[in-house]
Coordinates of C-alpha atoms in Angstrom, one line a residue:
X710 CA 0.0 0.0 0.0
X711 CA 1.3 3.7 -1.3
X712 CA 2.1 5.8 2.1
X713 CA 0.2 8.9 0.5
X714 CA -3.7 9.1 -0.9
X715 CA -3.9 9.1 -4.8
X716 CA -4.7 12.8 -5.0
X717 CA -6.5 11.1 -8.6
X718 CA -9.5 9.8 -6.7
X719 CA -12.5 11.8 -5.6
X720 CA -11.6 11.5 -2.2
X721 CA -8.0 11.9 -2.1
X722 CA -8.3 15.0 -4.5
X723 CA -11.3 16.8 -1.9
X724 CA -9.1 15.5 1.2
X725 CA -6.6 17.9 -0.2
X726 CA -8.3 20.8 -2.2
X727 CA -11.8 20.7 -0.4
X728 CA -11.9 20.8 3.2
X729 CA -11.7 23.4 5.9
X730 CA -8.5 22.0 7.6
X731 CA -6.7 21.8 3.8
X732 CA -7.2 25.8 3.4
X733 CA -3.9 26.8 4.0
X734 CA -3.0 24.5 0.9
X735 CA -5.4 25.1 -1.8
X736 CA -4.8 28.9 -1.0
X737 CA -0.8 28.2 -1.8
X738 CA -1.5 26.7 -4.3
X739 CA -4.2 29.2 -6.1
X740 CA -1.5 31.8 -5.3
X741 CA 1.3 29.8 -6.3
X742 CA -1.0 29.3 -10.0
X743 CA -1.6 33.0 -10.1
X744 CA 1.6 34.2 -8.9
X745 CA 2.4 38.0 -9.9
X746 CA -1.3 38.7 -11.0
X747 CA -3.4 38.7 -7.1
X748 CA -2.8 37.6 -3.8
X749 CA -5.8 35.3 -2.2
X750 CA -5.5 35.8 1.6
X751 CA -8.6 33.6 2.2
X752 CA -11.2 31.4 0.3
X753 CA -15.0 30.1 1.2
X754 CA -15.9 26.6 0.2
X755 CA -19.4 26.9 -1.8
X756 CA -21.8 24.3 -1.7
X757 CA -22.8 24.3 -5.6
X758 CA -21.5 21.7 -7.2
X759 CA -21.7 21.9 -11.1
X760 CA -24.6 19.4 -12.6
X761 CA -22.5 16.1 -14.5
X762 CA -22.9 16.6 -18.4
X763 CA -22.2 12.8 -19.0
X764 CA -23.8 10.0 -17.4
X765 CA -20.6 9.2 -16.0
X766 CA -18.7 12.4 -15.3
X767 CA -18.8 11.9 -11.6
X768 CA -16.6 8.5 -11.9
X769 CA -13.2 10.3 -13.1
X770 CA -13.9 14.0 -13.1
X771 CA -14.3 16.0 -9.8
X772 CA -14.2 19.6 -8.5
X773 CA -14.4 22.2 -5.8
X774 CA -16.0 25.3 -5.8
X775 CA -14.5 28.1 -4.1
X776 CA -14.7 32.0 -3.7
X777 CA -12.1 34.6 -2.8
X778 CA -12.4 37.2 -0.3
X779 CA -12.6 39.3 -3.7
X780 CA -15.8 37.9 -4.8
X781 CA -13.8 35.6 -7.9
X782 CA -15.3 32.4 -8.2
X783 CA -12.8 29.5 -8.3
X784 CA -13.6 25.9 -9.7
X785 CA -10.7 23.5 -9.4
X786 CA -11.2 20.1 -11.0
X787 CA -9.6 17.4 -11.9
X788 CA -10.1 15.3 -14.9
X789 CA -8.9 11.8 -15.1
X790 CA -10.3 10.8 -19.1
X791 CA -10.6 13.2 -22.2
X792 CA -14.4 13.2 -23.6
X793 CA -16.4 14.4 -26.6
X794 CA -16.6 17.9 -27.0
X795 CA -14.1 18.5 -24.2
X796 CA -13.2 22.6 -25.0
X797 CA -17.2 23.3 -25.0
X798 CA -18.0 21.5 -22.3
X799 CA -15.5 23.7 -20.3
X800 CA -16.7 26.9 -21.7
X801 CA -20.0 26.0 -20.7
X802 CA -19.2 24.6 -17.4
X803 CA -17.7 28.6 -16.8
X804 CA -21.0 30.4 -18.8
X805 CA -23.4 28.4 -16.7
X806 CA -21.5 29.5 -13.4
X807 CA -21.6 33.2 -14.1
X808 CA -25.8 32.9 -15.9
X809 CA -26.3 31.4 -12.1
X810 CA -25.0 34.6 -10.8
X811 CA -28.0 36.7 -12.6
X812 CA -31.3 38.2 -10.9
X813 CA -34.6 38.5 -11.6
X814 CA -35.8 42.1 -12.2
X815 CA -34.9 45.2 -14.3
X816 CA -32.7 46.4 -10.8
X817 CA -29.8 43.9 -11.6
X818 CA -27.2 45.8 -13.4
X819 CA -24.8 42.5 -14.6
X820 CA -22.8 43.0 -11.6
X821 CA -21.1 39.2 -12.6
X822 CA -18.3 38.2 -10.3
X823 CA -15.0 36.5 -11.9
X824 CA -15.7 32.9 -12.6
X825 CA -12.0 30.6 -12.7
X826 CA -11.6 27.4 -13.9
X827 CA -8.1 25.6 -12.9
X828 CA -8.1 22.4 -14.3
X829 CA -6.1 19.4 -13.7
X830 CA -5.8 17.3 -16.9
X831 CA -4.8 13.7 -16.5
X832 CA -4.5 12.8 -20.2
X833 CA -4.0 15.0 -23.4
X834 CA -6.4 15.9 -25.0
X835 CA -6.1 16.2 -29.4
X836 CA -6.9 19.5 -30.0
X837 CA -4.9 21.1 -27.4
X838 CA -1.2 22.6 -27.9
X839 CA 1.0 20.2 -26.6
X840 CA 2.4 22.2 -23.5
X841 CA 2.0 21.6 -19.9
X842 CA 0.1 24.8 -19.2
X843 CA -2.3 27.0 -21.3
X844 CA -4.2 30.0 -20.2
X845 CA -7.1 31.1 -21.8
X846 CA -8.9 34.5 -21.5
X847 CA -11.0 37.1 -23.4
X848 CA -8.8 39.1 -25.4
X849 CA -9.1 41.3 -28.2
X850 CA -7.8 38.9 -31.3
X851 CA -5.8 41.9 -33.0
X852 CA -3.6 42.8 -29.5
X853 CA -4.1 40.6 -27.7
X854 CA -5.1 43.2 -24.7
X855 CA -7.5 41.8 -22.2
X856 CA -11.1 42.5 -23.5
X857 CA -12.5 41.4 -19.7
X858 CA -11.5 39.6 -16.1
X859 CA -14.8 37.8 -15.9
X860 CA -13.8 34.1 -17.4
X861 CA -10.6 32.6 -17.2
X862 CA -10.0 28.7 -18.1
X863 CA -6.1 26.9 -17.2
X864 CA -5.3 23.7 -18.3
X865 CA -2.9 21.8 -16.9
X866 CA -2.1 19.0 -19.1
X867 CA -0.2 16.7 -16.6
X868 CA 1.6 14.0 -18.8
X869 CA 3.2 17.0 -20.1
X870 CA 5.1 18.0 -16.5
X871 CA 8.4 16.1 -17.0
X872 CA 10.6 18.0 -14.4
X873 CA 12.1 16.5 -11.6
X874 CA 12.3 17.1 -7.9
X875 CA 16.0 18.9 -8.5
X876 CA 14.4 20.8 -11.4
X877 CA 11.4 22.4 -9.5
X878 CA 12.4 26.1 -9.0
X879 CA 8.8 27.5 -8.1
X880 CA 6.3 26.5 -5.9
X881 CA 4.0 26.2 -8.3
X882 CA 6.9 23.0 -9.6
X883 CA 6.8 21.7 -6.6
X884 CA 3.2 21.6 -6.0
X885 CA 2.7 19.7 -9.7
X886 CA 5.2 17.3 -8.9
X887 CA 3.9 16.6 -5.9
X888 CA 0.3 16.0 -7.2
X889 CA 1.7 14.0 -9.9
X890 CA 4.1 11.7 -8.0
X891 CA 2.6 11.7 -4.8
X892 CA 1.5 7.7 -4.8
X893 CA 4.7 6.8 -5.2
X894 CA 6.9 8.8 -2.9
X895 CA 7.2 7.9 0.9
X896 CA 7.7 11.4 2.2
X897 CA 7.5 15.2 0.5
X898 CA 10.6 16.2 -1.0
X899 CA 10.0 19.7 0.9
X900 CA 8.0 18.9 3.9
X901 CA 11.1 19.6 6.1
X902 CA 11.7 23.2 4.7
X903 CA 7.9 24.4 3.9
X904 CA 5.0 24.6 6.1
X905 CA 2.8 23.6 3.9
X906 CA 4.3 20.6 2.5
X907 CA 4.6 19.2 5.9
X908 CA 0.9 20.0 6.3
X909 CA 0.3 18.4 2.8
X910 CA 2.2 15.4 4.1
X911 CA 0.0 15.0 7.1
X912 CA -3.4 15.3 5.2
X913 CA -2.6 12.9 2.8
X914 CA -1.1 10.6 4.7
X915 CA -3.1 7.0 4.5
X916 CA -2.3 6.2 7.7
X917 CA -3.8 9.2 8.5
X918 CA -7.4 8.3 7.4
X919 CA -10.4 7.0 9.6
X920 CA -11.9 3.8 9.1
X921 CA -14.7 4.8 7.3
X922 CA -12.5 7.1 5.5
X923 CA -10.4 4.5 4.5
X924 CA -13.0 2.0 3.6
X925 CA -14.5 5.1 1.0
X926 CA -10.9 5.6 -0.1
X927 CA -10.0 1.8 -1.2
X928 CA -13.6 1.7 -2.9
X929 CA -12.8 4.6 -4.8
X930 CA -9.3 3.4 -5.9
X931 CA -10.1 0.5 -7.0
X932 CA -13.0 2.4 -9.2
X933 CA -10.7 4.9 -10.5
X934 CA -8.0 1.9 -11.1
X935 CA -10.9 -0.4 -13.2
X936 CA -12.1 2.5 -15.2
X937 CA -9.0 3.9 -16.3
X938 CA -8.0 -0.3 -17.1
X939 CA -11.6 -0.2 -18.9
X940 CA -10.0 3.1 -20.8
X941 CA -6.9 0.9 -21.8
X942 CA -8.6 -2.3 -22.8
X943 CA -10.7 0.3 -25.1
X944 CA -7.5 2.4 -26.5
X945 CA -5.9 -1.3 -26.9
X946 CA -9.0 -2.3 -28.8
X947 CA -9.2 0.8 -31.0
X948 CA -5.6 0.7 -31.8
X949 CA -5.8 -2.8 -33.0
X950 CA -8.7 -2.0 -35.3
X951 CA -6.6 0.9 -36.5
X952 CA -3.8 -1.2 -37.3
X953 CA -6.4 -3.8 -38.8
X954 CA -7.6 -1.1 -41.0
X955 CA -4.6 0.6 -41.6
X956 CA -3.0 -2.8 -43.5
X957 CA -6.3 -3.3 -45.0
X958 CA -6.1 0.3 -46.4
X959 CA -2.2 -0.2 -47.1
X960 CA -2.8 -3.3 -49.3
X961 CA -5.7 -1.9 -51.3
X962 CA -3.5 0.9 -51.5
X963 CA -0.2 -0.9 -52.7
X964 CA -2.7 -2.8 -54.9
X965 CA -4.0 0.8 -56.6
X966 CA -0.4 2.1 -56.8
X967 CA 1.0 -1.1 -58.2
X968 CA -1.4 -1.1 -61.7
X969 CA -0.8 2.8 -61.6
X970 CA 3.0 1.5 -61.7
X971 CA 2.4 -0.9 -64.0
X972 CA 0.5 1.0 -66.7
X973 CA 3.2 3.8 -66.2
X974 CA 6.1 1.1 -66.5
X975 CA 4.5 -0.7 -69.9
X976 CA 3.7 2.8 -71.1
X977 CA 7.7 3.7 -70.7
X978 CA 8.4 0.0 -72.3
X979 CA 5.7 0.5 -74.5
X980 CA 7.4 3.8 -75.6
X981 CA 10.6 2.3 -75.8
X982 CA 10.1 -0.7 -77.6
X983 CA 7.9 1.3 -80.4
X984 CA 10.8 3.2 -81.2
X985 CA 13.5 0.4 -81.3
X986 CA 10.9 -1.3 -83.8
X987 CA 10.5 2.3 -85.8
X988 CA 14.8 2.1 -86.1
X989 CA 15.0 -1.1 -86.8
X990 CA 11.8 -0.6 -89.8
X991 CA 13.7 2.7 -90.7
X992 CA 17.2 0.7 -91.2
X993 CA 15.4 -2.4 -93.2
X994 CA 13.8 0.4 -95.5
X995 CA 17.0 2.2 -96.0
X996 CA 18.7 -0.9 -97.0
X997 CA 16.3 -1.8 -99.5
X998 CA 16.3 1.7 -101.2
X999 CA 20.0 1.6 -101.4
X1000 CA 19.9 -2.0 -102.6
X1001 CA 16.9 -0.9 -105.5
X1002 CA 19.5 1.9 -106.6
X1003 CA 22.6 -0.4 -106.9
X1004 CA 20.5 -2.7 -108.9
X1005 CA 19.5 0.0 -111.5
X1006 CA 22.9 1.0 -112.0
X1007 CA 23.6 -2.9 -113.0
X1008 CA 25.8 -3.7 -109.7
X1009 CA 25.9 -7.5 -109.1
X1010 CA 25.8 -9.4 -105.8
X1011 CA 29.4 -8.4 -104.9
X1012 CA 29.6 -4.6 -105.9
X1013 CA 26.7 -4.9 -103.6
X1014 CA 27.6 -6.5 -100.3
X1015 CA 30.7 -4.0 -100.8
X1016 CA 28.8 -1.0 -101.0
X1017 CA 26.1 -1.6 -98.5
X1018 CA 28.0 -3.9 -95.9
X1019 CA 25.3 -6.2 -96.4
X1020 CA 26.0 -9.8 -95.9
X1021 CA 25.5 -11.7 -99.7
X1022 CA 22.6 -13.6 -97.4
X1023 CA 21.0 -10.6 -96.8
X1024 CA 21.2 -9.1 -100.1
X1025 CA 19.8 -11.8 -101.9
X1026 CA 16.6 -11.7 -99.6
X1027 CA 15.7 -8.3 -100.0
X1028 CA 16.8 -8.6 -104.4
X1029 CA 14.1 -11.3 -104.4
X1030 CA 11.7 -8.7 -102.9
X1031 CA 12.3 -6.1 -106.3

């Protein structure tokens, strides 16, 4: 058994991010994330979980909903699978928390609060740049100067976070590494120096975990463990059919490229050997004219063979032709 939770479960990733005792962390972290733009000095856990847009959205993808002592809304998820439509089911995830923010009435003047999604991406997904990290805004397309404050979506595409412990310079690093690593390390690389890595250590600590706690931990491991195997028996699947299909497609191909080869390859021989026959008609003609002219002159069957090179064989055939 791993000394730390697997901060890729539902439980391990709330035990961390979503509890009153794990403030101190998720605020480090948020401010660690948004470092050089705000400082967060203190956050409020909201009870408004966002509705599931797939049947089974709950099973690898969970979040917290926070607030700032700003008013800025903060959702932090993590996503353990890609899905369909994956880009506009995050924009509307962020639209449908700021709509919830509007009131009834012609009083209500859009006053909208800053809705953040931070999102922790497990897997890759297609259409995205392949770089750890992308921010994404409202900005004028022409400057690129912020157009407004009010939406703000960052990916974190974790497959893509290849540092290691030595190599983490920011806190920001150190808190990725951590995340992604953390089942598999038996203490904190920086729980001795930082506060809040030694606090980290002692929250996710298994050992550190109530019976019932535990018991809803190891269910939802092993959940999370089967569905991503599910995931990989599917991907194994599809990547077999692929190849299937791909050497299906390959000979057909080779097929269609080898007649294209072969009609180009007699046309060239074609080509070639019509000319070789034109020479060869061109020389027996010439030979024959030259021959006809010899005869009117009188020329016998040796002044001929002289003249012509012609062997006395071959000068007799084509004189029994005039």
């Amino acid at each position: 058994m791993a000394k730390f939770i697997n901060p890729f479960t539902d439980i391990g990733f709330k035990r961390i991010f979503g509890q009153e005792i794990s403030k101190p962390l998720i605020i480090d972290f948020l401010n660690s994330l948004l470092l050089g733009e705000e400082r967060i000095t203190n956050i409020t856990f909201l009870d408004k979980e966002q509705p599931a847009l797939f049947e089974d959205d709950r099973s690898l993808i969970y979040d917290i909903y926070c607030q700032t002592e700003k008013g800025e809304n903060i959702i932090v998820e993590m996503q353990n699978k890609s899905q369909p439509y994956f880009k506009n089911r995050s924009i509307y995830y962020v639209c449908e928390a700021i709509a919830r923010q509007g009131e009834r009435g012609t009083d209500w003047k859009y006053n909208i609060d800053a809705v953040y999604l931070v999102a922790f991406l497990n897997f890759c997904p297609m259409d995205f740049d392949k770089k750890f990290r992308s921010d994404i805004g409202l900005a004028d397309k022409g400057n690129n100067k912020l157009f407004s404050d009010k939406m703000r979506m960052t990916f974190m595409q974790l497959p893509l976070f290849t540092k290691e412990a030595d190599e983490c310079d920011t806190d920001f690093d150190k808190w990725i590494y951590v995340l992604k690593n953390m089942e598999t390390l038996t203490r904190l690389p920086w729980a001795a120096k930082s506060s809040v890595f030694k606090r980290l250590e002692q929250i996710a600590d298994v050992a550190s975990l109530s019976r019932q706690e535990r018991m809803k931990y190891d269910v939802g491991l092993r959940k999370y463990r089967d569905t991503l195997s599910v995931l990989e028996g599917a991907k194994q699947d599809g990547l077999a059919e692929g190849r299937a299909e791909g050497r299906a497609e390959g000979r057909a191909e080779g097929r269609a490229e080898g007649r294209a080869e072969g009609r180009a390859e007699g046309r060239a021989e074609g080509r070639a050997e019509g000319r070789a026959e034109g020479r060869a008609e061109g020389i027996e003609k010439e030979k024959i004219e030259t021959v006809k002219r010899l005869k009117a002159i009188g020329a016998d069957i040796n002044m001929i063979t002289v003249a012509t090179g012609l062997s006395a064989e071959e000068a007799t055939r084509i004189l029994s032709t005039l």
